[in-house]
Short mmCIF file of C-alpha atoms in Angstrom, two decimals:
data_model
loop_
_atom_site.label_atom_id
_atom_site.label_comp_id
_atom_site.label_asym_id
_atom_site.label_seq_id
_atom_site.Cartn_x
_atom_site.Cartn_y
_atom_site.Cartn_z
CA MET A 88 0.00 0.00 0.00
CA THR A 89 2.76 2.43 0.94
CA GLU A 90 4.53 1.65 -2.28
CA LYS A 91 1.47 2.52 -4.24
CA GLN A 92 1.10 5.82 -2.44
CA THR A 93 4.58 7.02 -3.30
CA GLU A 94 3.98 6.11 -6.90
CA ALA A 95 0.72 8.02 -7.04
CA PRO A 96 1.03 11.45 -8.60
CA PHE A 97 -0.67 13.15 -5.68
CA SER A 98 1.17 11.47 -2.85
CA ARG A 99 0.45 12.35 0.73
CA SER A 100 3.44 13.78 2.46
CA SER A 101 3.68 13.61 6.22
CA LYS A 102 5.08 17.14 6.26
CA LYS A 103 1.89 18.57 4.90
CA THR A 104 -1.03 19.40 7.09
CA TYR A 105 -3.41 19.16 4.17
CA SER A 106 -3.94 16.64 1.44
CA LEU A 107 -5.50 16.49 -1.96
CA VAL A 108 -8.68 14.54 -1.77
CA GLU A 109 -10.71 13.40 -4.69
CA LEU A 110 -14.22 12.16 -4.43
CA VAL A 111 -15.26 10.09 -7.38
CA HIS A 112 -18.97 9.63 -7.51
CA ARG A 113 -19.22 7.39 -10.52
CA ALA A 114 -15.92 5.79 -11.32
CA PRO A 115 -13.97 5.88 -13.52
CA SER A 116 -13.44 9.58 -13.88
CA GLN A 117 -11.03 10.95 -16.42
CA LEU A 118 -8.81 12.52 -13.82
CA VAL A 119 -8.38 9.71 -11.29
CA ASP A 120 -4.79 8.47 -11.18
CA HIS A 121 -3.65 11.10 -13.61
CA GLY A 122 -0.71 13.22 -12.64
CA PRO A 123 0.40 16.50 -14.14
CA ASP A 124 -1.55 16.82 -17.34
CA ASN A 125 -0.23 16.17 -20.80
CA THR A 126 -2.23 18.87 -22.53
CA VAL A 127 -1.81 21.85 -24.83
CA PHE A 128 -4.09 24.79 -25.52
CA ALA A 129 -6.46 23.89 -28.31
CA PHE A 130 -6.07 27.39 -29.72
CA PRO A 131 -4.29 27.95 -31.98
CA LEU A 132 -2.76 24.47 -32.52
CA VAL A 133 -5.92 22.39 -33.09
CA ALA A 134 -7.60 25.16 -35.07
CA LEU A 135 -4.52 25.33 -37.27
CA ILE A 136 -4.39 21.55 -37.82
CA GLU A 137 -8.05 21.55 -38.84
CA LEU A 138 -7.59 24.51 -41.15
CA LEU A 139 -4.61 22.85 -42.85
CA LEU A 140 -6.50 19.57 -43.23
CA THR A 141 -9.43 21.43 -44.79
CA ILE A 142 -7.16 23.25 -47.23
CA GLY A 143 -5.36 20.00 -48.08
CA ILE A 144 -8.54 18.01 -48.74
CA ILE A 145 -10.17 20.77 -50.81
CA LEU A 146 -6.95 21.21 -52.79
CA ALA A 147 -6.70 17.46 -53.47
CA LEU A 148 -10.35 17.36 -54.60
CA LEU A 149 -9.83 20.42 -56.77
CA LEU A 150 -6.78 18.91 -58.50
CA MET A 151 -8.60 15.62 -59.03
CA SER A 152 -11.63 17.50 -60.40
CA LEU A 153 -9.48 19.53 -62.79
CA GLY A 154 -7.93 16.34 -64.14
CA VAL A 155 -10.77 13.82 -64.20
CA ASN A 156 -14.36 14.50 -65.22
CA ALA A 157 -17.30 12.82 -63.51
CA PRO A 158 -18.79 10.25 -65.87
CA LEU A 159 -21.95 11.03 -67.81
CA GLU A 160 -23.40 8.51 -70.25
CA GLU A 161 -26.38 8.82 -72.58
CA ILE A 162 -29.76 9.73 -71.15
CA ALA A 163 -31.42 6.93 -69.19
CA ASN A 164 -33.19 4.41 -71.39
CA PRO A 165 -35.20 1.71 -69.59
CA ASN A 166 -35.40 -0.31 -72.81
CA GLN A 167 -31.66 -0.64 -73.29
CA THR A 168 -29.78 -2.55 -70.61
CA THR A 169 -26.12 -1.76 -70.10
CA ASP A 170 -23.67 -4.65 -69.97
CA PRO A 171 -22.51 -5.12 -67.30
CA ALA A 172 -25.17 -3.41 -65.18
CA LYS A 173 -23.46 -2.59 -61.93
CA ALA A 174 -24.53 -0.98 -58.68
CA PRO A 175 -22.38 1.90 -57.29
CA TRP A 176 -18.94 0.55 -56.32
CA TYR A 177 -19.62 0.42 -52.56
CA PHE A 178 -22.52 -1.99 -53.20
CA MET A 179 -20.49 -4.21 -55.55
CA GLY A 180 -19.70 -6.49 -52.63
CA LEU A 181 -23.40 -7.24 -52.33
CA GLN A 182 -23.77 -7.76 -56.06
CA GLU A 183 -20.78 -10.11 -56.02
CA MET A 184 -22.35 -12.07 -53.14
CA LEU A 185 -25.45 -12.57 -55.30
CA GLU A 186 -23.31 -14.65 -57.67
CA HIS A 187 -22.60 -17.22 -54.99
CA GLY A 188 -25.92 -18.23 -53.47
CA HIS A 189 -29.61 -17.56 -52.99
CA PRO A 190 -30.27 -13.80 -53.01
CA THR A 191 -32.12 -13.85 -49.69
CA LEU A 192 -29.16 -15.55 -48.04
CA MET A 193 -26.40 -13.61 -49.75
CA ALA A 194 -27.85 -10.12 -50.18
CA VAL A 195 -30.21 -9.93 -47.20
CA ALA A 196 -29.41 -12.40 -44.40
CA MET A 197 -25.60 -12.13 -44.42
CA PRO A 198 -25.36 -8.32 -44.75
CA THR A 199 -28.01 -7.93 -42.02
CA LEU A 200 -26.04 -10.24 -39.72
CA MET A 201 -22.87 -8.29 -40.52
CA VAL A 202 -24.44 -4.93 -39.66
CA LEU A 203 -25.96 -6.35 -36.46
CA PHE A 204 -22.56 -7.77 -35.46
CA VAL A 205 -20.84 -4.45 -36.10
CA ILE A 206 -23.44 -2.59 -34.02
CA ALA A 207 -23.10 -5.16 -31.24
CA ILE A 208 -19.28 -4.99 -31.01
CA PRO A 209 -19.12 -2.67 -27.96
CA TYR A 210 -21.64 -4.85 -26.15
CA LEU A 211 -19.77 -8.07 -26.95
CA ASP A 212 -16.44 -6.65 -25.75
CA GLN A 213 -17.09 -4.57 -22.65
CA SER A 214 -13.63 -4.43 -21.18
CA ARG A 215 -11.93 -1.05 -21.00
CA GLU A 216 -8.50 -2.53 -21.38
CA GLY A 217 -6.42 -1.28 -24.26
CA ALA A 218 -8.81 1.51 -25.25
CA GLY A 219 -6.89 4.01 -27.34
CA ARG A 220 -4.13 1.62 -28.39
CA TRP A 221 -3.89 0.13 -31.88
CA PHE A 222 -4.79 -3.60 -31.77
CA THR A 223 -4.69 -3.47 -27.91
CA SER A 224 -1.62 -5.73 -27.62
CA LYS A 225 1.07 -7.50 -29.62
CA ARG A 226 -1.08 -10.62 -29.59
CA GLY A 227 -4.02 -8.60 -30.85
CA LYS A 228 -1.88 -7.31 -33.68
CA ARG A 229 -0.78 -10.83 -34.62
CA ILE A 230 -4.36 -12.11 -34.51
CA SER A 231 -5.53 -9.28 -36.80
CA LEU A 232 -2.65 -9.81 -39.19
CA PHE A 233 -3.09 -13.57 -39.53
CA THR A 234 -6.86 -13.29 -39.88
CA ALA A 235 -6.42 -10.64 -42.58
CA LEU A 236 -3.95 -12.85 -44.49
CA TYR A 237 -6.28 -15.84 -44.16
CA ALA A 238 -9.25 -13.83 -45.47
CA LEU A 239 -7.13 -12.43 -48.29
CA LEU A 240 -6.32 -15.96 -49.43
CA ILE A 241 -9.51 -17.89 -48.77
CA MET A 242 -12.07 -15.41 -50.10
CA PRO A 243 -10.58 -15.01 -53.61
CA ALA A 244 -10.06 -18.80 -53.61
CA TYR A 245 -13.70 -19.33 -52.75
CA ILE A 246 -14.87 -16.88 -55.41
CA LEU A 247 -12.73 -18.63 -58.05
CA PHE A 248 -13.77 -22.11 -56.93
CA ASP A 249 -17.47 -21.22 -56.96
CA ASN A 250 -17.03 -19.59 -60.36
CA PHE A 251 -15.34 -22.54 -62.08
CA VAL A 252 -16.98 -25.37 -60.11
CA PRO A 253 -20.51 -24.01 -59.67
CA LEU A 254 -21.83 -26.48 -57.10
CA ARG A 255 -25.24 -24.87 -57.25
CA GLU A 256 -25.56 -25.58 -60.96
CA ILE A 257 -24.17 -29.11 -60.62
CA LEU A 258 -26.62 -29.92 -57.84
CA ARG A 259 -29.63 -28.39 -59.59
CA GLY A 260 -32.30 -31.08 -59.75
CA VAL A 261 -30.16 -33.50 -57.74
CA VAL A 262 -31.06 -32.08 -54.34
CA PRO A 263 -33.90 -29.68 -53.39
CA ASP A 264 -33.26 -26.06 -54.38
CA PHE A 265 -33.23 -24.96 -50.76
CA VAL A 266 -30.29 -27.27 -50.03
CA ALA A 267 -28.32 -26.30 -53.13
CA GLN A 268 -29.00 -22.56 -53.01
CA VAL A 269 -29.17 -21.81 -49.28
CA LEU A 270 -27.92 -24.60 -47.04
CA ILE A 271 -24.71 -25.52 -48.87
CA PRO A 272 -23.47 -21.97 -49.68
CA GLY A 273 -24.49 -20.86 -46.20
CA ALA A 274 -22.62 -23.73 -44.57
CA ILE A 275 -19.47 -23.13 -46.66
CA MET A 276 -19.51 -19.43 -45.75
CA ALA A 277 -20.09 -20.22 -42.08
CA VAL A 278 -17.14 -22.64 -41.98
CA ILE A 279 -14.83 -20.17 -43.76
CA VAL A 280 -15.74 -17.32 -41.42
CA ALA A 281 -15.74 -19.43 -38.26
CA ALA A 282 -12.40 -21.16 -38.92
CA PRO A 283 -10.12 -18.43 -37.51
CA LEU A 284 -12.38 -18.13 -34.47
CA LEU A 285 -12.15 -21.88 -33.83
CA VAL A 286 -8.37 -21.76 -34.11
CA LEU A 287 -8.35 -18.81 -31.72
CA TRP A 288 -10.69 -20.53 -29.30
CA ARG A 289 -8.02 -23.04 -28.27
CA SER A 290 -5.80 -20.31 -26.82
CA LYS A 291 -8.50 -18.89 -24.51
CA PRO A 292 -8.90 -15.47 -26.15
CA THR A 293 -10.26 -12.36 -24.47
CA PRO A 294 -13.51 -10.92 -25.87
CA ARG A 295 -11.43 -8.19 -27.49
CA GLU A 296 -9.34 -10.77 -29.35
CA VAL A 297 -12.46 -12.57 -30.54
CA VAL A 298 -13.97 -9.39 -31.99
CA LEU A 299 -10.59 -8.47 -33.50
CA ALA A 300 -10.57 -11.74 -35.43
CA ALA A 301 -14.26 -11.60 -36.37
CA PHE A 302 -14.20 -7.96 -37.49
CA THR A 303 -11.00 -8.45 -39.48
CA MET A 304 -12.52 -11.50 -41.19
CA LEU A 305 -15.66 -9.59 -42.16
CA PHE A 306 -13.89 -6.36 -43.08
CA VAL A 307 -11.28 -7.96 -45.33
CA SER A 308 -13.91 -10.23 -46.91
CA ALA A 309 -16.10 -7.21 -47.64
CA VAL A 310 -13.12 -5.49 -49.28
CA VAL A 311 -12.31 -8.61 -51.35
CA PHE A 312 -15.91 -9.01 -52.53
CA THR A 313 -16.24 -5.30 -53.31
CA LEU A 314 -13.00 -5.22 -55.31
CA THR A 315 -13.90 -8.44 -57.16
CA GLY A 316 -17.30 -7.09 -58.15
CA PHE A 317 -15.95 -3.67 -59.04
CA LEU A 318 -12.66 -4.53 -60.75
CA PHE A 319 -12.88 -8.10 -62.02
CA ARG A 320 -16.44 -8.39 -63.33
CA GLY A 321 -16.91 -7.48 -66.97
CA PRO A 322 -19.62 -7.97 -69.60
CA GLY A 323 -22.06 -10.71 -68.66
CA PHE A 324 -20.78 -10.25 -65.10
CA GLU A 325 -18.02 -12.75 -65.94
CA LEU A 326 -14.59 -12.70 -64.31
CA TYR A 327 -11.84 -10.96 -66.30
CA TRP A 328 -8.59 -9.18 -65.57
CA PRO A 329 -9.40 -5.49 -65.15
CA TRP A 330 -6.94 -4.53 -67.91
CA ASP A 331 -8.23 -7.20 -70.28
CA MET A 332 -11.97 -6.56 -70.45
CA PRO A 333 -13.77 -7.43 -73.69
CA GLY A 334 -15.29 -4.56 -75.64
CA GLY A 335 -12.99 -2.01 -74.06
CA TYR A 336 -15.03 -1.97 -70.87
CA ASN A 337 -13.24 -0.03 -68.14
CA PRO A 338 -14.62 -0.36 -64.59
CA PHE A 339 -13.21 3.06 -63.66
CA GLN A 340 -15.38 4.76 -66.27
CA ASN A 341 -18.39 3.92 -64.12
CA LEU A 342 -17.39 5.59 -60.89
CA MET B 126 -2.28 53.47 -35.49
CA SER B 127 -2.14 51.62 -32.21
CA ARG B 128 -4.61 54.13 -30.80
CA LEU B 129 -6.95 53.41 -33.67
CA VAL B 130 -6.64 49.66 -33.06
CA GLU B 131 -7.30 50.23 -29.40
CA TYR B 132 -10.30 52.44 -30.18
CA ILE B 133 -11.79 49.73 -32.43
CA THR B 134 -11.13 46.79 -30.15
CA ARG B 135 -12.53 48.65 -27.17
CA SER B 136 -15.66 49.77 -28.94
CA ARG B 137 -18.96 48.23 -27.91
CA VAL B 138 -19.52 46.92 -31.43
CA TRP B 139 -16.22 45.01 -31.48
CA ARG B 140 -16.75 43.63 -28.00
CA SER B 141 -20.25 42.49 -28.92
CA PHE B 142 -18.61 40.26 -31.58
CA PHE B 143 -15.52 39.06 -29.77
CA ARG B 144 -15.64 38.31 -26.10
CA HIS B 145 -11.93 37.71 -25.71
CA GLY B 146 -8.70 39.60 -26.24
CA TRP B 147 -5.90 38.63 -28.62
CA PRO B 148 -5.25 34.95 -27.77
CA ASP B 149 -1.58 35.13 -26.82
CA ASN B 150 -2.03 34.31 -23.13
CA PRO B 151 -3.68 31.44 -21.23
CA LEU B 152 -6.80 33.40 -20.26
CA ASP B 153 -7.60 34.60 -23.77
CA ARG B 154 -6.69 31.22 -25.25
CA SER B 155 -9.29 29.74 -22.93
CA LEU B 156 -11.86 32.40 -23.74
CA VAL B 157 -11.35 32.01 -27.49
CA MET B 158 -12.55 28.41 -27.10
CA THR B 159 -15.32 28.86 -24.55
CA THR B 160 -16.85 31.95 -26.18
CA ASN B 161 -16.84 30.71 -29.78
CA ILE B 162 -19.34 28.19 -31.07
CA PHE B 163 -16.95 26.69 -33.65
CA PHE B 164 -14.07 26.25 -31.28
CA HIS B 165 -16.48 25.14 -28.59
CA LEU B 166 -16.34 21.70 -30.23
CA HIS B 167 -12.99 21.28 -28.53
CA PRO B 168 -12.04 21.66 -24.89
CA VAL B 169 -9.78 24.55 -23.90
CA LYS B 170 -6.88 22.16 -23.52
CA VAL B 171 -6.46 18.96 -25.48
CA ASN B 172 -4.44 15.90 -24.62
CA ARG B 173 -1.28 15.47 -26.67
CA ASN B 174 -2.09 11.77 -27.19
CA SER B 175 -5.18 12.63 -29.23
CA LEU B 176 -3.18 14.90 -31.54
CA LYS B 177 -0.85 12.14 -32.72
CA ALA B 178 -1.35 11.78 -36.45
CA THR B 179 -0.56 8.07 -36.30
CA TYR B 180 -3.37 7.52 -33.80
CA SER B 181 -6.48 9.01 -35.40
CA LEU B 182 -5.09 9.57 -38.93
CA GLY B 183 -7.45 12.57 -38.92
CA LEU B 184 -10.17 10.43 -40.49
CA GLY B 185 -13.06 11.76 -38.38
CA VAL B 186 -12.14 15.37 -39.12
CA ILE B 187 -11.76 14.56 -42.83
CA SER B 188 -15.24 12.99 -42.81
CA VAL B 189 -16.68 16.25 -41.46
CA ILE B 190 -14.70 18.27 -44.02
CA ALA B 191 -16.06 16.05 -46.82
CA PHE B 192 -19.61 16.43 -45.47
CA LEU B 193 -19.30 20.23 -45.46
CA GLU B 194 -17.69 20.27 -48.91
CA LEU B 195 -20.54 18.11 -50.26
CA SER B 196 -23.16 20.33 -48.60
CA ILE B 197 -21.73 23.45 -50.23
CA THR B 198 -21.16 21.99 -53.72
CA GLY B 199 -24.52 20.21 -53.47
CA LEU B 200 -26.32 23.45 -52.67
CA LEU B 201 -24.66 25.11 -55.68
CA LEU B 202 -25.65 22.18 -57.92
CA MET B 203 -29.29 22.65 -56.85
CA PHE B 204 -29.32 26.01 -58.63
CA ASN B 205 -28.83 24.15 -61.89
CA TYR B 206 -31.03 21.12 -61.56
CA VAL B 207 -34.65 20.02 -61.86
CA PRO B 208 -35.57 16.48 -60.77
CA THR B 209 -37.81 15.50 -63.66
CA VAL B 210 -37.26 12.62 -66.06
CA GLU B 211 -37.60 14.95 -69.06
CA ARG B 212 -35.25 17.72 -67.89
CA ALA B 213 -32.74 16.35 -65.37
CA TYR B 214 -30.27 15.02 -67.93
CA GLY B 215 -30.46 18.21 -70.01
CA TYR B 216 -29.65 20.28 -66.95
CA ILE B 217 -26.54 18.20 -66.27
CA VAL B 218 -25.38 18.63 -69.87
CA THR B 219 -26.01 22.39 -69.66
CA LEU B 220 -24.18 22.51 -66.35
CA GLN B 221 -21.16 20.82 -67.85
CA THR B 222 -21.02 22.74 -71.10
CA GLN B 223 -22.43 26.21 -70.45
CA VAL B 224 -22.41 27.07 -66.77
CA PRO B 225 -19.07 28.64 -65.71
CA PHE B 226 -17.15 26.12 -63.60
CA GLY B 227 -20.18 23.81 -63.83
CA GLN B 228 -18.17 20.76 -64.80
CA LEU B 229 -15.66 21.50 -62.03
CA LEU B 230 -18.49 21.85 -59.52
CA ARG B 231 -20.00 18.53 -60.50
CA ASN B 232 -16.58 16.83 -60.43
CA MET B 233 -15.92 18.12 -56.93
CA HIS B 234 -19.28 16.84 -55.72
CA ARG B 235 -18.75 13.45 -57.34
CA TRP B 236 -15.18 12.85 -56.15
CA GLY B 237 -15.99 14.33 -52.75
CA ALA B 238 -18.80 11.79 -52.38
CA HIS B 239 -16.51 8.85 -53.18
CA LEU B 240 -13.89 10.26 -50.82
CA MET B 241 -16.42 10.53 -48.02
CA VAL B 242 -17.56 6.91 -48.36
CA ILE B 243 -13.95 5.68 -48.27
CA VAL B 244 -12.94 7.92 -45.38
CA VAL B 245 -16.00 7.06 -43.26
CA VAL B 246 -15.34 3.33 -43.73
CA LEU B 247 -11.67 3.81 -42.81
CA HIS B 248 -12.73 5.89 -39.80
CA MET B 249 -14.85 2.99 -38.58
CA ALA B 250 -11.92 0.60 -39.01
CA ARG B 251 -9.62 3.00 -37.13
CA VAL B 252 -12.07 3.34 -34.22
CA PHE B 253 -12.45 -0.43 -34.10
CA TYR B 254 -8.76 -1.31 -34.19
CA THR B 255 -7.84 1.28 -31.56
CA GLY B 256 -10.58 -0.05 -29.27
CA ALA B 257 -12.17 3.39 -29.15
CA TYR B 258 -15.68 1.88 -28.96
CA LYS B 259 -15.10 0.60 -25.43
CA PRO B 260 -17.10 1.96 -22.48
CA PRO B 261 -18.18 4.71 -22.09
CA ARG B 262 -18.21 5.13 -25.87
CA GLU B 263 -20.48 2.19 -26.83
CA PHE B 264 -23.42 4.30 -27.87
CA ASN B 265 -21.30 6.67 -29.92
CA TRP B 266 -20.07 3.64 -31.90
CA VAL B 267 -23.71 2.82 -32.68
CA VAL B 268 -24.32 6.43 -33.78
CA GLY B 269 -21.24 6.08 -35.98
CA VAL B 270 -22.55 2.91 -37.64
CA VAL B 271 -25.85 4.70 -38.36
CA LEU B 272 -23.86 7.60 -39.85
CA LEU B 273 -21.98 5.15 -42.08
CA ILE B 274 -25.26 3.71 -43.35
CA LEU B 275 -26.61 7.23 -43.93
CA THR B 276 -23.43 8.11 -45.84
CA LEU B 277 -24.02 5.15 -48.16
CA GLY B 278 -27.68 6.20 -48.47
CA ALA B 279 -26.73 9.78 -49.34
CA SER B 280 -24.31 8.59 -52.00
CA PHE B 281 -26.73 6.03 -53.43
CA THR B 282 -29.67 8.46 -53.69
CA GLY B 283 -27.43 11.05 -55.35
CA TYR B 284 -26.28 8.48 -57.90
CA LEU B 285 -29.67 8.54 -59.67
CA LEU B 286 -29.97 12.29 -60.10
CA PRO B 287 -27.98 12.77 -63.37
CA TRP B 288 -30.51 10.41 -64.98
CA ASP B 289 -28.07 8.85 -67.43
CA GLN B 290 -27.69 5.18 -68.29
CA LEU B 291 -25.11 4.71 -65.53
CA ALA B 292 -27.45 6.18 -62.89
CA PHE B 293 -30.54 4.38 -64.11
CA TRP B 294 -29.07 0.88 -64.22
CA ALA B 295 -27.05 1.23 -61.03
CA ILE B 296 -30.19 2.17 -59.11
CA THR B 297 -32.20 -0.54 -60.88
CA VAL B 298 -29.63 -3.15 -59.84
CA GLY B 299 -29.23 -1.68 -56.36
CA THR B 300 -32.92 -1.54 -55.53
CA SER B 301 -33.62 -4.99 -56.98
CA VAL B 302 -31.51 -6.39 -54.14
CA ALA B 303 -34.03 -4.98 -51.66
CA ALA B 304 -36.77 -7.06 -53.24
CA TYR B 305 -35.08 -10.28 -52.06
CA GLU B 306 -35.95 -9.48 -48.46
CA PRO B 307 -38.44 -12.28 -47.77
CA LEU B 308 -41.02 -10.49 -45.62
CA MET B 309 -41.03 -6.82 -46.62
CA GLY B 310 -38.92 -6.89 -49.78
CA SER B 311 -41.49 -5.74 -52.29
CA THR B 312 -42.81 -3.15 -49.81
CA ILE B 313 -39.34 -1.67 -49.27
CA LYS B 314 -38.70 -1.54 -53.00
CA ALA B 315 -42.08 0.05 -53.65
CA PHE B 316 -41.41 2.58 -50.88
CA LEU B 317 -38.05 3.53 -52.39
CA LEU B 318 -39.14 3.65 -56.01
CA GLY B 319 -42.78 4.71 -55.65
CA GLY B 320 -43.62 2.28 -58.44
CA PRO B 321 -42.65 -1.00 -60.05
CA GLU B 322 -39.53 0.41 -61.71
CA VAL B 323 -37.17 3.37 -61.66
CA GLY B 324 -39.11 6.35 -63.04
CA GLN B 325 -40.30 9.84 -62.17
CA GLU B 326 -41.58 8.77 -58.73
CA ALA B 327 -38.20 7.25 -57.88
CA LEU B 328 -36.39 10.39 -59.07
CA THR B 329 -38.66 12.61 -56.93
CA ARG B 330 -38.13 10.45 -53.86
CA PHE B 331 -34.39 10.08 -54.31
CA TYR B 332 -34.10 13.85 -54.78
CA ALA B 333 -35.99 14.59 -51.56
CA LEU B 334 -33.96 12.00 -49.67
CA HIS B 335 -30.69 13.21 -51.16
CA ILE B 336 -30.98 16.96 -50.67
CA MET B 337 -33.05 17.13 -47.48
CA LEU B 338 -33.90 14.10 -45.38
CA ILE B 339 -30.56 12.29 -45.30
CA PRO B 340 -28.33 15.39 -44.97
CA ALA B 341 -30.56 16.78 -42.22
CA ALA B 342 -30.45 13.48 -40.34
CA MET B 343 -26.69 13.36 -40.81
CA ALA B 344 -26.19 16.93 -39.58
CA LEU B 345 -28.14 16.09 -36.42
CA LEU B 346 -26.31 12.81 -35.84
CA ILE B 347 -22.89 14.33 -36.57
CA SER B 348 -23.63 16.96 -33.91
CA LEU B 349 -24.60 14.23 -31.47
CA HIS B 350 -21.54 12.18 -32.45
CA LEU B 351 -19.10 15.07 -31.88
CA TRP B 352 -20.83 16.19 -28.68
CA ARG B 353 -20.53 12.69 -27.27
CA VAL B 354 -16.87 12.46 -28.24
CA ARG B 355 -16.29 15.47 -25.98
CA LYS B 356 -18.59 14.26 -23.22
CA ASP B 357 -16.82 10.90 -23.14
CA GLY B 358 -13.46 12.58 -22.58
CA GLY B 359 -12.23 13.19 -26.09
CA LEU B 360 -10.42 10.51 -28.06
CA ALA B 361 -9.80 7.19 -26.36
CA ALA B 362 -6.04 7.77 -26.65
CA ASN B 363 -6.37 10.24 -23.77
CA GLU B 364 -6.86 7.30 -21.43
CA LEU B 365 -3.38 5.94 -21.98
CA LYS B 366 -1.69 6.74 -18.69
CA GLU B 367 1.92 7.05 -19.76
CA GLU B 368 3.24 8.46 -22.96
CA GLY B 369 5.47 5.51 -23.71
CA GLU B 370 2.49 3.20 -23.62
CA ALA B 371 1.12 4.21 -26.97
#
């Protein structure tokens, strides 16, 4: 106890007839256990940083806008479909998902689960430990890195496999549609996503480490699916190299 | 000269505008924050940890900058646009070819919108990986997720407005996904489009959502988001007890 007191920033000295007392009604308060503060006046430093950031961003946008024009095609014509017909780039992940299973599973159930998981993160991991530190710990960093690498490998592999060995087409008529379109793709996805969590489970992870792995898995997968749909899908929504699209189709013309 | 400056800065008119002296001392540097609504977003003194560029990467601030930039360019675009199937496309062509700086204005709105989507997503990833959603900031994380969804909604509704082939088919594809929702799918799609397919009703609705409803909701939620950041003690990095820990 005495050791702790000498370490504390506001230590009680026997020579003093007074002491600093803090009453914390609802712990934890920001100031408990904090010694001399590590602060600077917000003015003018923070104001200056924000001003410079604003100027920088506007300048970058201005230069981009001077160089590259926003796309404008012919007037909308409901009778003439474009090929490929793509959603805006940030929804291309969803459109790519549609290629790999029943729409209700791929474009409704899975995205809904993802959003619900993301909203629930602070309620799944309630510890305060490591708040304000990237990846919380070295172990957290390793977990995120390995999960990201795993997702970067398995998701493109899955997309390619499903594209060239379309199980759903092979099984059409062999098993009920519900099994081929929903159960099997759903089960494959579930195994892929759950695998890093199962590996992690054996080393008794903290809740923070579990959400680190789960979020990384979902985030990297979402990026992979979005990029695949945006960059690698050409006419007929077939897979091509972005620089080798038939008919001169350029995904960047549709931004 | 100095007497003139003194006369002006002591006048009642000047002091009704500025309630602080020149901010070169601690008192006036405090007053410049507490008596100004813009600076009032920040506390008088900020923790050095939260100013580290490698911590926040400035992504939250950049999101706000992008939102303001889009509000201003969007407002200017409204002067040159009518949301009808017959005239919308013509207005965009006129804007690009005849209105001074019209093409530049549209470019800045377009690229600013893409930038905002990217930055908001990265901001979410930053907050997650730094554990900045942890108590007491749980609810602000939820507000942030809603803001992300609204950002996508703002971008998506704006995508239709030029009424070209790109816009029409992107929205047709995008809204057809909604129809796969098993219980309410067709209702949601009908609510968005106001009809069986993308037409005048959809354009009217997307316009109202894009210029009014979504930005207004975002402005309110951004205010709440920033207010809560302050109430919860600024950035989570402030909680690191020693400097070397970060």
